[in-house]
Amino acid sequence: MNGQKASQPVLRQLPSLDRLLKAADGQTVIELYGLQLVTRIAREHLSVLRTELAQQLSNSASQLSFEPQALLTESELWGRIQLQCAQAMQSSLKPVINLTGTVIHTNLGRAVLADEALAQIQAVMQSPCNLEFDLERGERGERDDHIEQLLCKLTGAQAATVVNNNAAAVVLSLAALSKGREVIISRGEQVEIGGAFRMPDVMKAAGAKMIEVGTTNRTHLSDYAQAVSPKTAVLMKVHTSNYQVVGFTQNVSEGELASLSRTHSLFLVSDLGSGSLIDLRPYGLPHEPTPQELLAAGCDVVTFSGDKLLGGPQAGLIVGSHQAIQKIRKHPLKRALRISKLPLAALEATLKLYLRPERLVHSLPTLRYLSRDLFSIRQTAQALHGPLQTCLGQYFEVQLASMHSQIGSGALPIDLLPSEGVTITPKATLKRGRGSALKDLASALRSLPVPVIGRIQDDQLYLDCRCLEGPERVLEQLTALSALITKGRS
Ligand SMILES: *Cc1c(COP(=O)(O)O)cnc(C)c1O
């Protein structure tokens, strides 16, 4: 066997794993990443090299033009191993730069926490804490104790509790208040939120029977009234947070439903979704209903998210009457859906910021981004424009542009906020497809050390600068971007 014989001398040039690990380069890499990881990766590399070599040799043998392949030097091999060790140790979950124009972006982790919330997480997580311990009496306490009074003060509720997220808050509320009974809901409010949260399924999960009333565009108070039966437990309102029904429409407000629910001793539950704790109009933003408004209108329970407009960590806040919250708190599912101490610490600190509302526009990143003035956004865009042009100008047109951001996460889906940024368009002279050039650029931006996420729209890449408070984090990565693009071309 010709190939086999010819392969022998070259294969022998690959060092054994043992010898490889003992090399000076190897010791350095082991120092950095540990023997176990380095051994595994070195073994993989050797095995791949061995296979490749055998293949090359059998190819050249069959063509009778065999020439020994130049092997990697050992230190080149160590370079590759070290790179792969570094990649293996890199976090999968990492910071990114959100230039999508969507401020509360569910896929990008929604609200960015305030400094106060971060500091509180750090302070409380580094040591044991009084999570469920009453320091005054020296006995078992309640997790809710840390935020209940604060939430009541801010929303006007009699009682409050908190769970893992708003989806959990809705399921738990319905399970506690309407299990085995009927919940009346308008056909116009049969929402589906991203990630398989659909009202009919939520009702099923909670063990409630859903009674739909009205039509997609119009529902009247009489529709609810006629559907009430001895089996009814809850009148449900859902904020249609990710769509709007416009045109010939009619829906029944919480205020109108409150008297109906009181007459029949039902619970009026409202899933508010985003739920801002403050009136957003003074910040030049459209009005979004607040939990305090809905409670004042007569709701028994209002649920909303911690990480949408509130600007805090993932959490599901439930505020309402003593009676309803007591039932919810006692339900066995509460334990399964409870909030962990990490977001609880951040939530308390975030809620505290609302005690000084005049400072919110500085202290709460979500509100800061949403209310940021155009001039400041344009300054950031201008600072990016030149350097990006220099970096990409060979293949792309980079232009300053006005654009529109959105709040995101379902809040106010129709309203768009005027914003500024840059658009990047592939040059017409590009030989290959302009669409694929744009996708490659977006992909290069995503593979930077701190990935930059834009949005592709109308054959352009939009980089919306609303959430970028200074250009530095992007500018310092342009050398890396150049290298990626040049590599992609070669
Ligand atoms: C976002 C939203 C939910 C889900 O909240 P999470 O905090 O993501 O679990 C439920 N209902 C409405 C109306 C929403 O907008």
Coordinates of C-alpha atoms and ligand atoms in Angstrom, one line a residue:
M1 CA 0.0 0.0 0.0
N2 CA 1.7 3.0 -1.4
G3 CA -0.2 5.7 0.4
Q4 CA 0.2 4.1 3.8
K5 CA 3.9 3.7 3.4
A6 CA 4.4 7.3 2.2
S7 CA 2.4 8.7 5.0
Q8 CA 4.6 7.3 7.7
P9 CA 7.5 9.7 7.9
V10 CA 5.3 12.8 7.8
L11 CA 2.8 11.7 10.4
R12 CA 5.7 11.0 12.7
Q13 CA 6.4 14.7 12.6
L14 CA 3.3 15.4 14.6
P15 CA 4.4 15.5 18.2
S16 CA 2.7 13.2 20.8
L17 CA 0.2 14.9 23.1
D18 CA 2.6 14.4 25.9
R19 CA 5.5 16.1 24.2
L20 CA 3.3 18.9 22.9
L21 CA 2.1 19.7 26.4
K22 CA 5.6 19.8 27.8
A23 CA 6.8 22.4 25.3
A24 CA 7.5 25.9 26.7
D25 CA 4.6 27.4 24.8
G26 CA 2.3 24.7 26.2
Q27 CA 3.3 25.5 29.8
T28 CA 2.3 29.2 29.2
V29 CA -1.1 28.3 27.8
I30 CA -1.7 25.8 30.6
E31 CA -0.9 28.5 33.1
L32 CA -3.6 30.6 31.5
Y33 CA -6.4 28.1 31.0
G34 CA -5.6 25.0 33.1
L35 CA -4.4 21.6 32.2
Q36 CA -7.8 20.0 31.6
L37 CA -9.1 22.4 29.0
V38 CA -5.8 22.7 27.2
T39 CA -5.3 18.9 27.0
R40 CA -8.8 18.5 25.5
I41 CA -8.3 21.1 22.9
A42 CA -4.7 20.1 22.1
R43 CA -5.9 16.5 21.6
E44 CA -8.6 17.7 19.2
H45 CA -6.1 19.7 17.2
L46 CA -3.7 16.8 16.9
S47 CA -6.4 14.5 15.8
V48 CA -7.7 16.9 13.1
L49 CA -4.1 17.5 11.9
R50 CA -3.5 13.7 11.7
T51 CA -6.6 13.2 9.6
E52 CA -5.9 16.1 7.3
L53 CA -2.3 14.9 6.8
A54 CA -3.4 11.3 6.0
Q55 CA -5.9 12.7 3.5
Q56 CA -3.4 15.0 1.8
L57 CA -0.9 12.1 1.6
S58 CA -3.4 9.6 0.1
N59 CA -4.4 12.3 -2.5
S60 CA -0.9 13.0 -3.5
A61 CA 0.0 9.3 -3.5
S62 CA -2.8 8.5 -5.9
Q63 CA -1.6 11.3 -8.2
L64 CA 1.9 10.0 -7.8
S65 CA 3.2 13.5 -7.1
F66 CA 3.7 13.2 -3.4
E67 CA 5.6 15.9 -1.7
P68 CA 5.8 16.1 2.1
Q69 CA 3.5 18.8 3.3
A70 CA 4.9 21.7 5.3
L71 CA 3.7 21.1 8.8
L72 CA 2.7 23.9 11.2
T73 CA 5.4 24.9 13.5
E74 CA 4.8 23.9 17.1
S75 CA 4.4 27.4 18.2
E76 CA 1.8 28.1 15.4
L77 CA -0.1 25.1 16.6
W78 CA 0.0 26.5 20.2
G79 CA -1.3 29.8 18.8
R80 CA -4.3 28.0 17.5
I81 CA -4.8 26.1 20.7
Q82 CA -4.6 29.3 22.8
L83 CA -7.1 31.1 20.6
Q84 CA -9.5 28.2 21.0
C85 CA -9.0 28.1 24.7
A86 CA -9.7 31.8 24.8
Q87 CA -12.9 31.3 22.8
A88 CA -14.0 28.5 25.1
M89 CA -13.6 30.7 28.2
Q90 CA -15.5 33.6 26.7
S91 CA -18.9 34.2 28.1
S92 CA -21.8 33.3 25.8
L93 CA -23.9 36.0 27.5
K94 CA -22.2 39.3 27.0
P95 CA -22.8 43.0 26.6
V96 CA -23.9 44.2 23.1
I97 CA -24.5 47.7 21.7
N98 CA -28.1 48.2 20.8
L99 CA -28.4 50.4 17.7
T100 CA -31.6 48.7 16.5
G101 CA -33.7 51.8 17.5
T102 CA -35.9 49.6 19.7
V103 CA -35.2 50.9 23.2
I104 CA -36.8 48.0 25.2
H105 CA -35.7 45.1 23.1
T106 CA -36.8 41.8 24.4
N107 CA -34.1 39.8 22.6
L108 CA -31.4 42.2 23.9
G109 CA -32.5 41.8 27.5
R110 CA -35.0 44.7 27.7
A111 CA -34.3 47.5 30.3
V112 CA -30.7 48.4 31.1
L113 CA -30.5 48.7 34.9
A114 CA -29.8 52.0 36.7
D115 CA -26.5 52.3 38.6
E116 CA -28.3 52.2 41.9
A117 CA -29.8 48.8 41.0
L118 CA -26.5 47.4 40.0
A119 CA -24.9 48.6 43.2
Q120 CA -27.6 47.0 45.2
I121 CA -27.2 43.7 43.4
Q122 CA -23.5 43.7 44.2
A123 CA -24.0 44.7 47.8
V124 CA -26.7 42.1 48.6
M125 CA -25.3 39.2 46.6
Q126 CA -21.9 39.2 48.0
S127 CA -23.1 38.1 51.4
P128 CA -26.1 36.5 53.1
C129 CA -29.0 38.8 53.2
N130 CA -32.4 39.2 55.0
L131 CA -34.3 37.9 52.0
E132 CA -36.9 36.1 54.1
F133 CA -35.8 37.2 57.5
D134 CA -37.5 39.8 59.7
L135 CA -34.6 41.6 61.4
E136 CA -36.8 43.4 63.9
R137 CA -38.4 40.3 65.3
G138 CA -35.6 37.8 64.5
E139 CA -37.9 35.4 62.7
R140 CA -39.0 34.3 59.3
G141 CA -40.0 37.1 57.1
E142 CA -41.5 37.5 53.6
R143 CA -39.7 38.2 50.3
D144 CA -42.5 40.6 49.4
D145 CA -41.8 42.7 52.5
H146 CA -39.0 44.4 50.7
I147 CA -41.1 45.9 48.0
E148 CA -44.8 45.8 49.1
Q149 CA -45.0 49.1 50.9
L150 CA -43.0 50.8 48.2
L151 CA -45.3 49.5 45.5
C152 CA -48.4 50.5 47.4
K153 CA -47.0 54.0 47.9
L154 CA -46.2 54.3 44.2
T155 CA -49.4 52.9 42.8
G156 CA -52.0 53.6 45.5
A157 CA -52.6 49.8 45.9
Q158 CA -53.7 48.2 49.2
A159 CA -51.3 45.3 48.7
A160 CA -48.7 44.1 46.3
T161 CA -46.7 41.0 45.5
V162 CA -44.1 40.1 42.9
V163 CA -43.2 37.0 40.9
N164 CA -40.7 36.0 38.2
N165 CA -42.2 37.9 35.3
N166 CA -45.5 39.3 34.1
A167 CA -46.5 36.1 32.3
A168 CA -46.2 34.4 35.7
A169 CA -48.1 37.2 37.3
V170 CA -51.1 36.7 34.9
V171 CA -51.1 32.9 35.2
L172 CA -50.8 33.1 39.0
S173 CA -53.5 35.8 39.3
L174 CA -56.0 33.8 37.2
A175 CA -55.2 30.5 38.9
A176 CA -55.7 32.0 42.3
L177 CA -58.9 34.0 41.4
S178 CA -60.7 31.9 38.8
K179 CA -59.6 28.2 38.8
G180 CA -62.4 26.0 37.6
R181 CA -64.6 29.1 37.0
E182 CA -65.2 31.5 34.1
V183 CA -63.2 34.5 33.0
I184 CA -64.8 37.0 30.6
I185 CA -62.6 38.7 28.1
S186 CA -63.2 40.7 24.9
R187 CA -62.4 39.2 21.5
G188 CA -60.5 42.4 20.8
E189 CA -58.0 41.6 23.6
Q190 CA -57.0 38.1 22.7
V191 CA -53.3 39.0 22.6
E192 CA -50.3 36.9 21.7
I193 CA -47.1 38.3 23.2
G194 CA -43.9 37.0 21.7
G195 CA -42.7 33.7 23.0
A196 CA -45.9 31.7 23.1
F197 CA -47.8 33.8 25.6
R198 CA -51.3 33.6 24.2
M199 CA -54.3 34.6 26.3
P200 CA -56.4 31.4 25.6
D201 CA -53.4 29.2 26.5
V202 CA -52.8 31.2 29.6
M203 CA -56.4 30.8 30.7
K204 CA -56.1 27.0 30.1
A205 CA -52.8 26.9 32.1
A206 CA -54.5 28.7 35.0
G207 CA -57.4 26.2 34.9
A208 CA -60.0 28.9 34.0
K209 CA -62.7 28.7 31.4
M210 CA -62.4 31.6 28.9
I211 CA -65.7 33.2 27.9
E212 CA -65.1 35.5 24.9
V213 CA -67.4 38.4 24.3
G214 CA -67.8 41.1 21.6
T215 CA -66.1 41.1 18.3
T216 CA -62.5 41.9 17.2
N217 CA -63.2 45.6 16.8
R218 CA -66.1 46.3 19.0
T219 CA -67.1 45.1 22.5
H220 CA -69.8 46.8 24.6
L221 CA -70.5 46.8 28.3
S222 CA -73.7 44.8 27.6
D223 CA -71.6 42.0 26.1
Y224 CA -69.8 41.5 29.4
A225 CA -73.1 41.9 31.4
Q226 CA -74.9 39.3 29.3
A227 CA -72.0 36.8 29.7
V228 CA -72.0 37.0 33.5
S229 CA -73.2 33.7 35.1
P230 CA -73.0 32.1 38.5
K231 CA -69.8 30.5 37.3
T232 CA -68.1 33.8 36.5
A233 CA -65.1 34.7 38.7
V234 CA -63.1 37.3 36.8
L235 CA -63.6 40.1 34.3
M236 CA -60.3 40.3 32.4
K237 CA -58.8 43.3 30.6
V238 CA -55.6 42.9 28.6
H239 CA -53.7 45.9 27.4
T240 CA -53.3 45.3 23.6
S241 CA -49.7 46.2 23.9
N242 CA -48.3 45.0 20.7
Y243 CA -51.0 46.0 18.3
Q244 CA -53.8 48.5 18.0
V245 CA -57.3 48.1 16.7
V246 CA -58.1 51.3 14.8
G247 CA -61.1 52.5 12.8
F248 CA -64.6 51.5 13.8
T249 CA -63.8 50.4 17.3
Q250 CA -65.3 50.3 20.8
N251 CA -63.9 48.9 23.9
V252 CA -65.0 49.0 27.5
S253 CA -62.8 50.8 30.0
E254 CA -61.8 49.4 33.4
G255 CA -63.9 52.1 35.0
E256 CA -67.0 51.0 33.2
L257 CA -66.3 47.3 34.1
A258 CA -65.7 48.1 37.7
S259 CA -69.3 48.7 38.6
L260 CA -70.4 45.5 36.8
S261 CA -67.7 43.5 38.7
R262 CA -68.8 45.0 42.0
T263 CA -72.5 44.3 41.4
H264 CA -71.7 40.6 40.8
S265 CA -68.8 40.3 43.3
L266 CA -66.3 39.5 40.6
F267 CA -62.6 40.3 40.4
L268 CA -61.6 42.8 37.8
V269 CA -58.1 41.9 36.6
S270 CA -56.1 44.0 34.2
D271 CA -52.9 42.7 32.5
L272 CA -51.2 46.0 31.7
G273 CA -48.1 44.5 30.1
S274 CA -45.6 47.4 30.1
G275 CA -47.1 49.7 32.6
S276 CA -45.3 52.9 33.3
L277 CA -45.3 54.1 36.9
I278 CA -45.2 57.7 35.7
D279 CA -47.1 59.8 33.2
L280 CA -44.8 59.8 30.2
R281 CA -46.4 62.9 28.5
P282 CA -44.2 65.5 30.3
Y283 CA -41.2 63.7 28.7
G284 CA -42.6 64.3 25.2
L285 CA -43.8 60.6 25.0
P286 CA -47.2 59.3 24.2
H287 CA -49.4 58.4 27.2
E288 CA -49.3 54.8 28.4
P289 CA -51.8 53.8 31.1
T290 CA -50.4 53.5 34.6
P291 CA -51.2 50.9 37.3
Q292 CA -52.3 53.8 39.5
E293 CA -54.9 54.9 37.0
L294 CA -56.3 51.4 36.6
L295 CA -56.5 50.9 40.3
A296 CA -58.2 54.2 40.8
A297 CA -60.7 53.1 38.0
G298 CA -61.6 50.1 40.2
C299 CA -59.4 47.2 39.2
D300 CA -58.9 44.6 41.9
V301 CA -55.7 43.4 40.3
V302 CA -53.2 45.0 37.9
T303 CA -50.2 43.1 36.6
F304 CA -47.2 44.5 34.8
S305 CA -43.5 43.8 33.9
G306 CA -40.5 45.0 35.8
D307 CA -38.2 45.2 32.8
K308 CA -40.3 47.1 30.3
L309 CA -41.1 50.8 30.8
L310 CA -40.5 50.5 34.6
G311 CA -36.8 50.2 33.7
G312 CA -35.9 47.5 36.2
P313 CA -35.1 43.8 36.2
Q314 CA -37.2 41.0 35.0
A315 CA -40.2 40.7 37.4
G316 CA -43.9 40.4 37.4
L317 CA -45.6 43.0 39.6
I318 CA -49.1 42.4 41.0
V319 CA -50.8 45.2 42.7
G320 CA -54.4 45.4 44.0
S321 CA -56.9 44.9 46.8
H322 CA -56.0 43.2 50.1
Q323 CA -58.5 40.4 49.4
A324 CA -57.2 39.6 45.8
I325 CA -53.5 39.9 46.7
Q326 CA -54.0 37.7 49.8
K327 CA -55.6 34.9 47.6
I328 CA -52.8 35.2 45.0
R329 CA -50.1 35.1 47.6
K330 CA -51.5 32.0 49.2
H331 CA -51.7 30.0 46.0
P332 CA -49.3 27.1 45.8
L333 CA -48.0 28.3 42.4
K334 CA -46.6 31.4 44.0
R335 CA -43.7 29.4 45.3
A336 CA -42.9 28.0 41.9
L337 CA -43.1 31.4 40.3
R338 CA -41.3 33.4 42.9
I339 CA -38.8 36.1 42.1
S340 CA -35.2 35.3 43.0
K341 CA -33.1 37.5 45.3
L342 CA -31.0 38.9 42.5
P343 CA -33.8 40.7 40.6
L344 CA -35.6 41.5 43.9
A345 CA -32.6 43.6 45.0
A346 CA -32.5 45.4 41.7
L347 CA -36.3 45.9 41.8
E348 CA -36.3 47.5 45.2
A349 CA -33.5 49.9 44.2
T350 CA -35.3 50.8 40.9
L351 CA -38.6 51.5 42.7
K352 CA -36.7 53.7 45.1
L353 CA -35.7 55.9 42.2
Y354 CA -39.4 56.6 41.7
L355 CA -39.5 58.3 45.1
R356 CA -37.5 61.1 43.5
P357 CA -39.3 61.4 40.2
E358 CA -37.6 64.7 39.2
R359 CA -34.3 62.8 38.9
L360 CA -35.7 59.8 37.0
V361 CA -34.8 61.2 33.6
H362 CA -31.2 61.0 34.6
S363 CA -31.1 58.0 36.9
L364 CA -33.2 55.6 34.9
P365 CA -31.5 54.6 31.6
T366 CA -34.8 53.5 29.9
L367 CA -36.4 56.9 30.5
R368 CA -33.1 58.7 29.6
Y369 CA -32.9 56.9 26.2
L370 CA -36.6 57.4 25.5
S371 CA -36.6 61.1 26.3
R372 CA -33.1 61.9 24.9
D373 CA -33.1 65.0 22.8
L374 CA -32.5 64.9 19.1
F375 CA -29.5 67.2 19.3
S376 CA -27.6 64.9 21.6
I377 CA -28.5 61.8 19.5
R378 CA -27.3 63.7 16.4
Q379 CA -24.0 64.5 18.0
T380 CA -23.3 60.9 18.6
A381 CA -24.3 60.0 15.1
Q382 CA -21.9 62.7 13.8
A383 CA -19.1 61.4 15.8
L384 CA -19.6 57.9 14.3
H385 CA -20.1 59.1 10.7
G386 CA -16.6 60.1 9.7
P387 CA -14.7 57.2 11.2
L388 CA -17.3 54.7 9.8
Q389 CA -16.9 56.3 6.4
T390 CA -13.2 55.9 6.6
C391 CA -13.5 52.3 7.8
L392 CA -16.2 51.2 5.3
G393 CA -15.9 53.8 2.5
Q394 CA -14.3 51.4 0.0
Y395 CA -17.5 49.3 -0.2
F396 CA -20.2 51.3 1.4
E397 CA -21.9 54.7 1.5
V398 CA -22.2 55.9 5.0
Q399 CA -24.7 58.7 5.6
L400 CA -26.1 60.7 8.5
A401 CA -29.8 60.2 8.6
S402 CA -33.0 60.9 10.5
M403 CA -34.9 57.8 11.4
H404 CA -37.4 56.5 13.9
S405 CA -36.9 54.6 17.1
Q406 CA -39.6 52.7 18.9
I407 CA -40.2 52.0 22.5
G408 CA -40.4 48.2 22.1
S409 CA -41.6 45.3 24.2
G410 CA -45.1 46.0 23.2
A411 CA -45.4 49.5 24.6
L412 CA -47.1 51.9 22.3
P413 CA -46.5 49.9 19.2
I414 CA -47.7 52.5 16.7
D415 CA -45.9 55.6 18.1
L416 CA -42.5 56.1 16.7
L417 CA -39.9 58.4 18.2
P418 CA -37.9 60.7 15.8
S419 CA -34.2 59.8 16.1
E420 CA -30.9 60.2 14.4
G421 CA -28.2 57.8 13.3
V422 CA -26.2 56.6 10.2
T423 CA -27.4 54.5 7.3
I424 CA -25.0 52.3 5.5
T425 CA -25.6 51.4 1.8
P426 CA -23.5 49.0 -0.3
K427 CA -22.0 50.9 -3.3
A428 CA -23.6 50.2 -6.6
T429 CA -20.1 49.3 -8.0
L430 CA -20.0 46.2 -5.7
K431 CA -19.6 43.1 -7.9
R432 CA -21.4 40.7 -5.7
G433 CA -24.9 41.0 -4.5
R434 CA -25.5 44.2 -2.5
G435 CA -27.9 42.3 -0.2
S436 CA -25.3 39.9 0.8
A437 CA -22.7 42.6 1.3
L438 CA -25.1 44.2 3.8
K439 CA -25.7 40.9 5.5
D440 CA -21.9 40.3 5.7
L441 CA -21.4 43.8 7.3
A442 CA -24.2 43.2 9.8
S443 CA -22.6 39.9 10.7
A444 CA -19.1 41.5 11.0
L445 CA -20.6 44.1 13.4
R446 CA -22.2 41.3 15.4
S447 CA -18.8 39.4 15.7
L448 CA -17.0 42.4 17.2
P449 CA -15.7 41.9 20.8
V450 CA -18.7 44.0 21.9
P451 CA -21.2 43.1 19.2
V452 CA -23.0 46.1 17.5
I453 CA -26.6 45.3 16.5
G454 CA -28.3 47.5 13.9
R455 CA -31.3 46.9 11.8
I456 CA -31.6 46.2 8.1
Q457 CA -34.4 48.0 6.4
D458 CA -35.0 49.0 2.7
D459 CA -31.6 47.5 1.6
Q460 CA -29.7 49.7 4.2
L461 CA -28.2 49.0 7.5
Y462 CA -29.6 51.5 10.1
L463 CA -27.5 52.3 13.1
D464 CA -29.9 54.3 15.4
C465 CA -27.9 56.2 18.0
R466 CA -30.7 56.8 20.5
C467 CA -29.3 54.2 23.0
L468 CA -25.6 55.1 22.4
E469 CA -24.8 57.8 24.8
G470 CA -21.2 58.3 23.6
P471 CA -19.5 57.1 20.4
E472 CA -16.5 55.6 22.1
R473 CA -17.7 52.0 22.5
V474 CA -18.2 51.8 18.8
L475 CA -15.2 53.8 17.7
E476 CA -12.7 51.8 19.7
Q477 CA -13.8 48.7 17.7
L478 CA -13.3 50.1 14.2
T479 CA -9.8 48.6 13.8
A480 CA -11.3 45.2 14.6
L481 CA -14.1 45.9 12.1
S482 CA -11.6 46.8 9.4
A483 CA -9.8 43.6 9.9
L484 CA -13.0 41.5 9.8
I485 CA -14.1 43.2 6.6
T486 CA -10.7 42.8 4.9
K487 CA -10.6 39.2 5.9
G488 CA -14.1 38.7 4.5
R489 CA -13.0 40.1 1.1
S490 CA -9.9 38.0 0.7
Ligands
LIG1 C1 -45.1 41.8 27.9 C2 -46.4 41.4 28.3 C3 -46.7 40.2 29.0 C4 -45.5 39.3 29.4 O1 -44.7 39.9 30.3 P1 -43.3 39.3 30.7 O2 -42.7 40.2 31.7 O3 -42.5 39.3 29.4 O4 -43.5 37.9 31.2 C5 -47.9 39.9 29.2 N1 -49.0 40.7 28.9 C6 -48.8 41.8 28.2 C7 -50.0 42.7 27.8 C8 -47.5 42.3 27.9 O5 -47.3 43.4 27.2

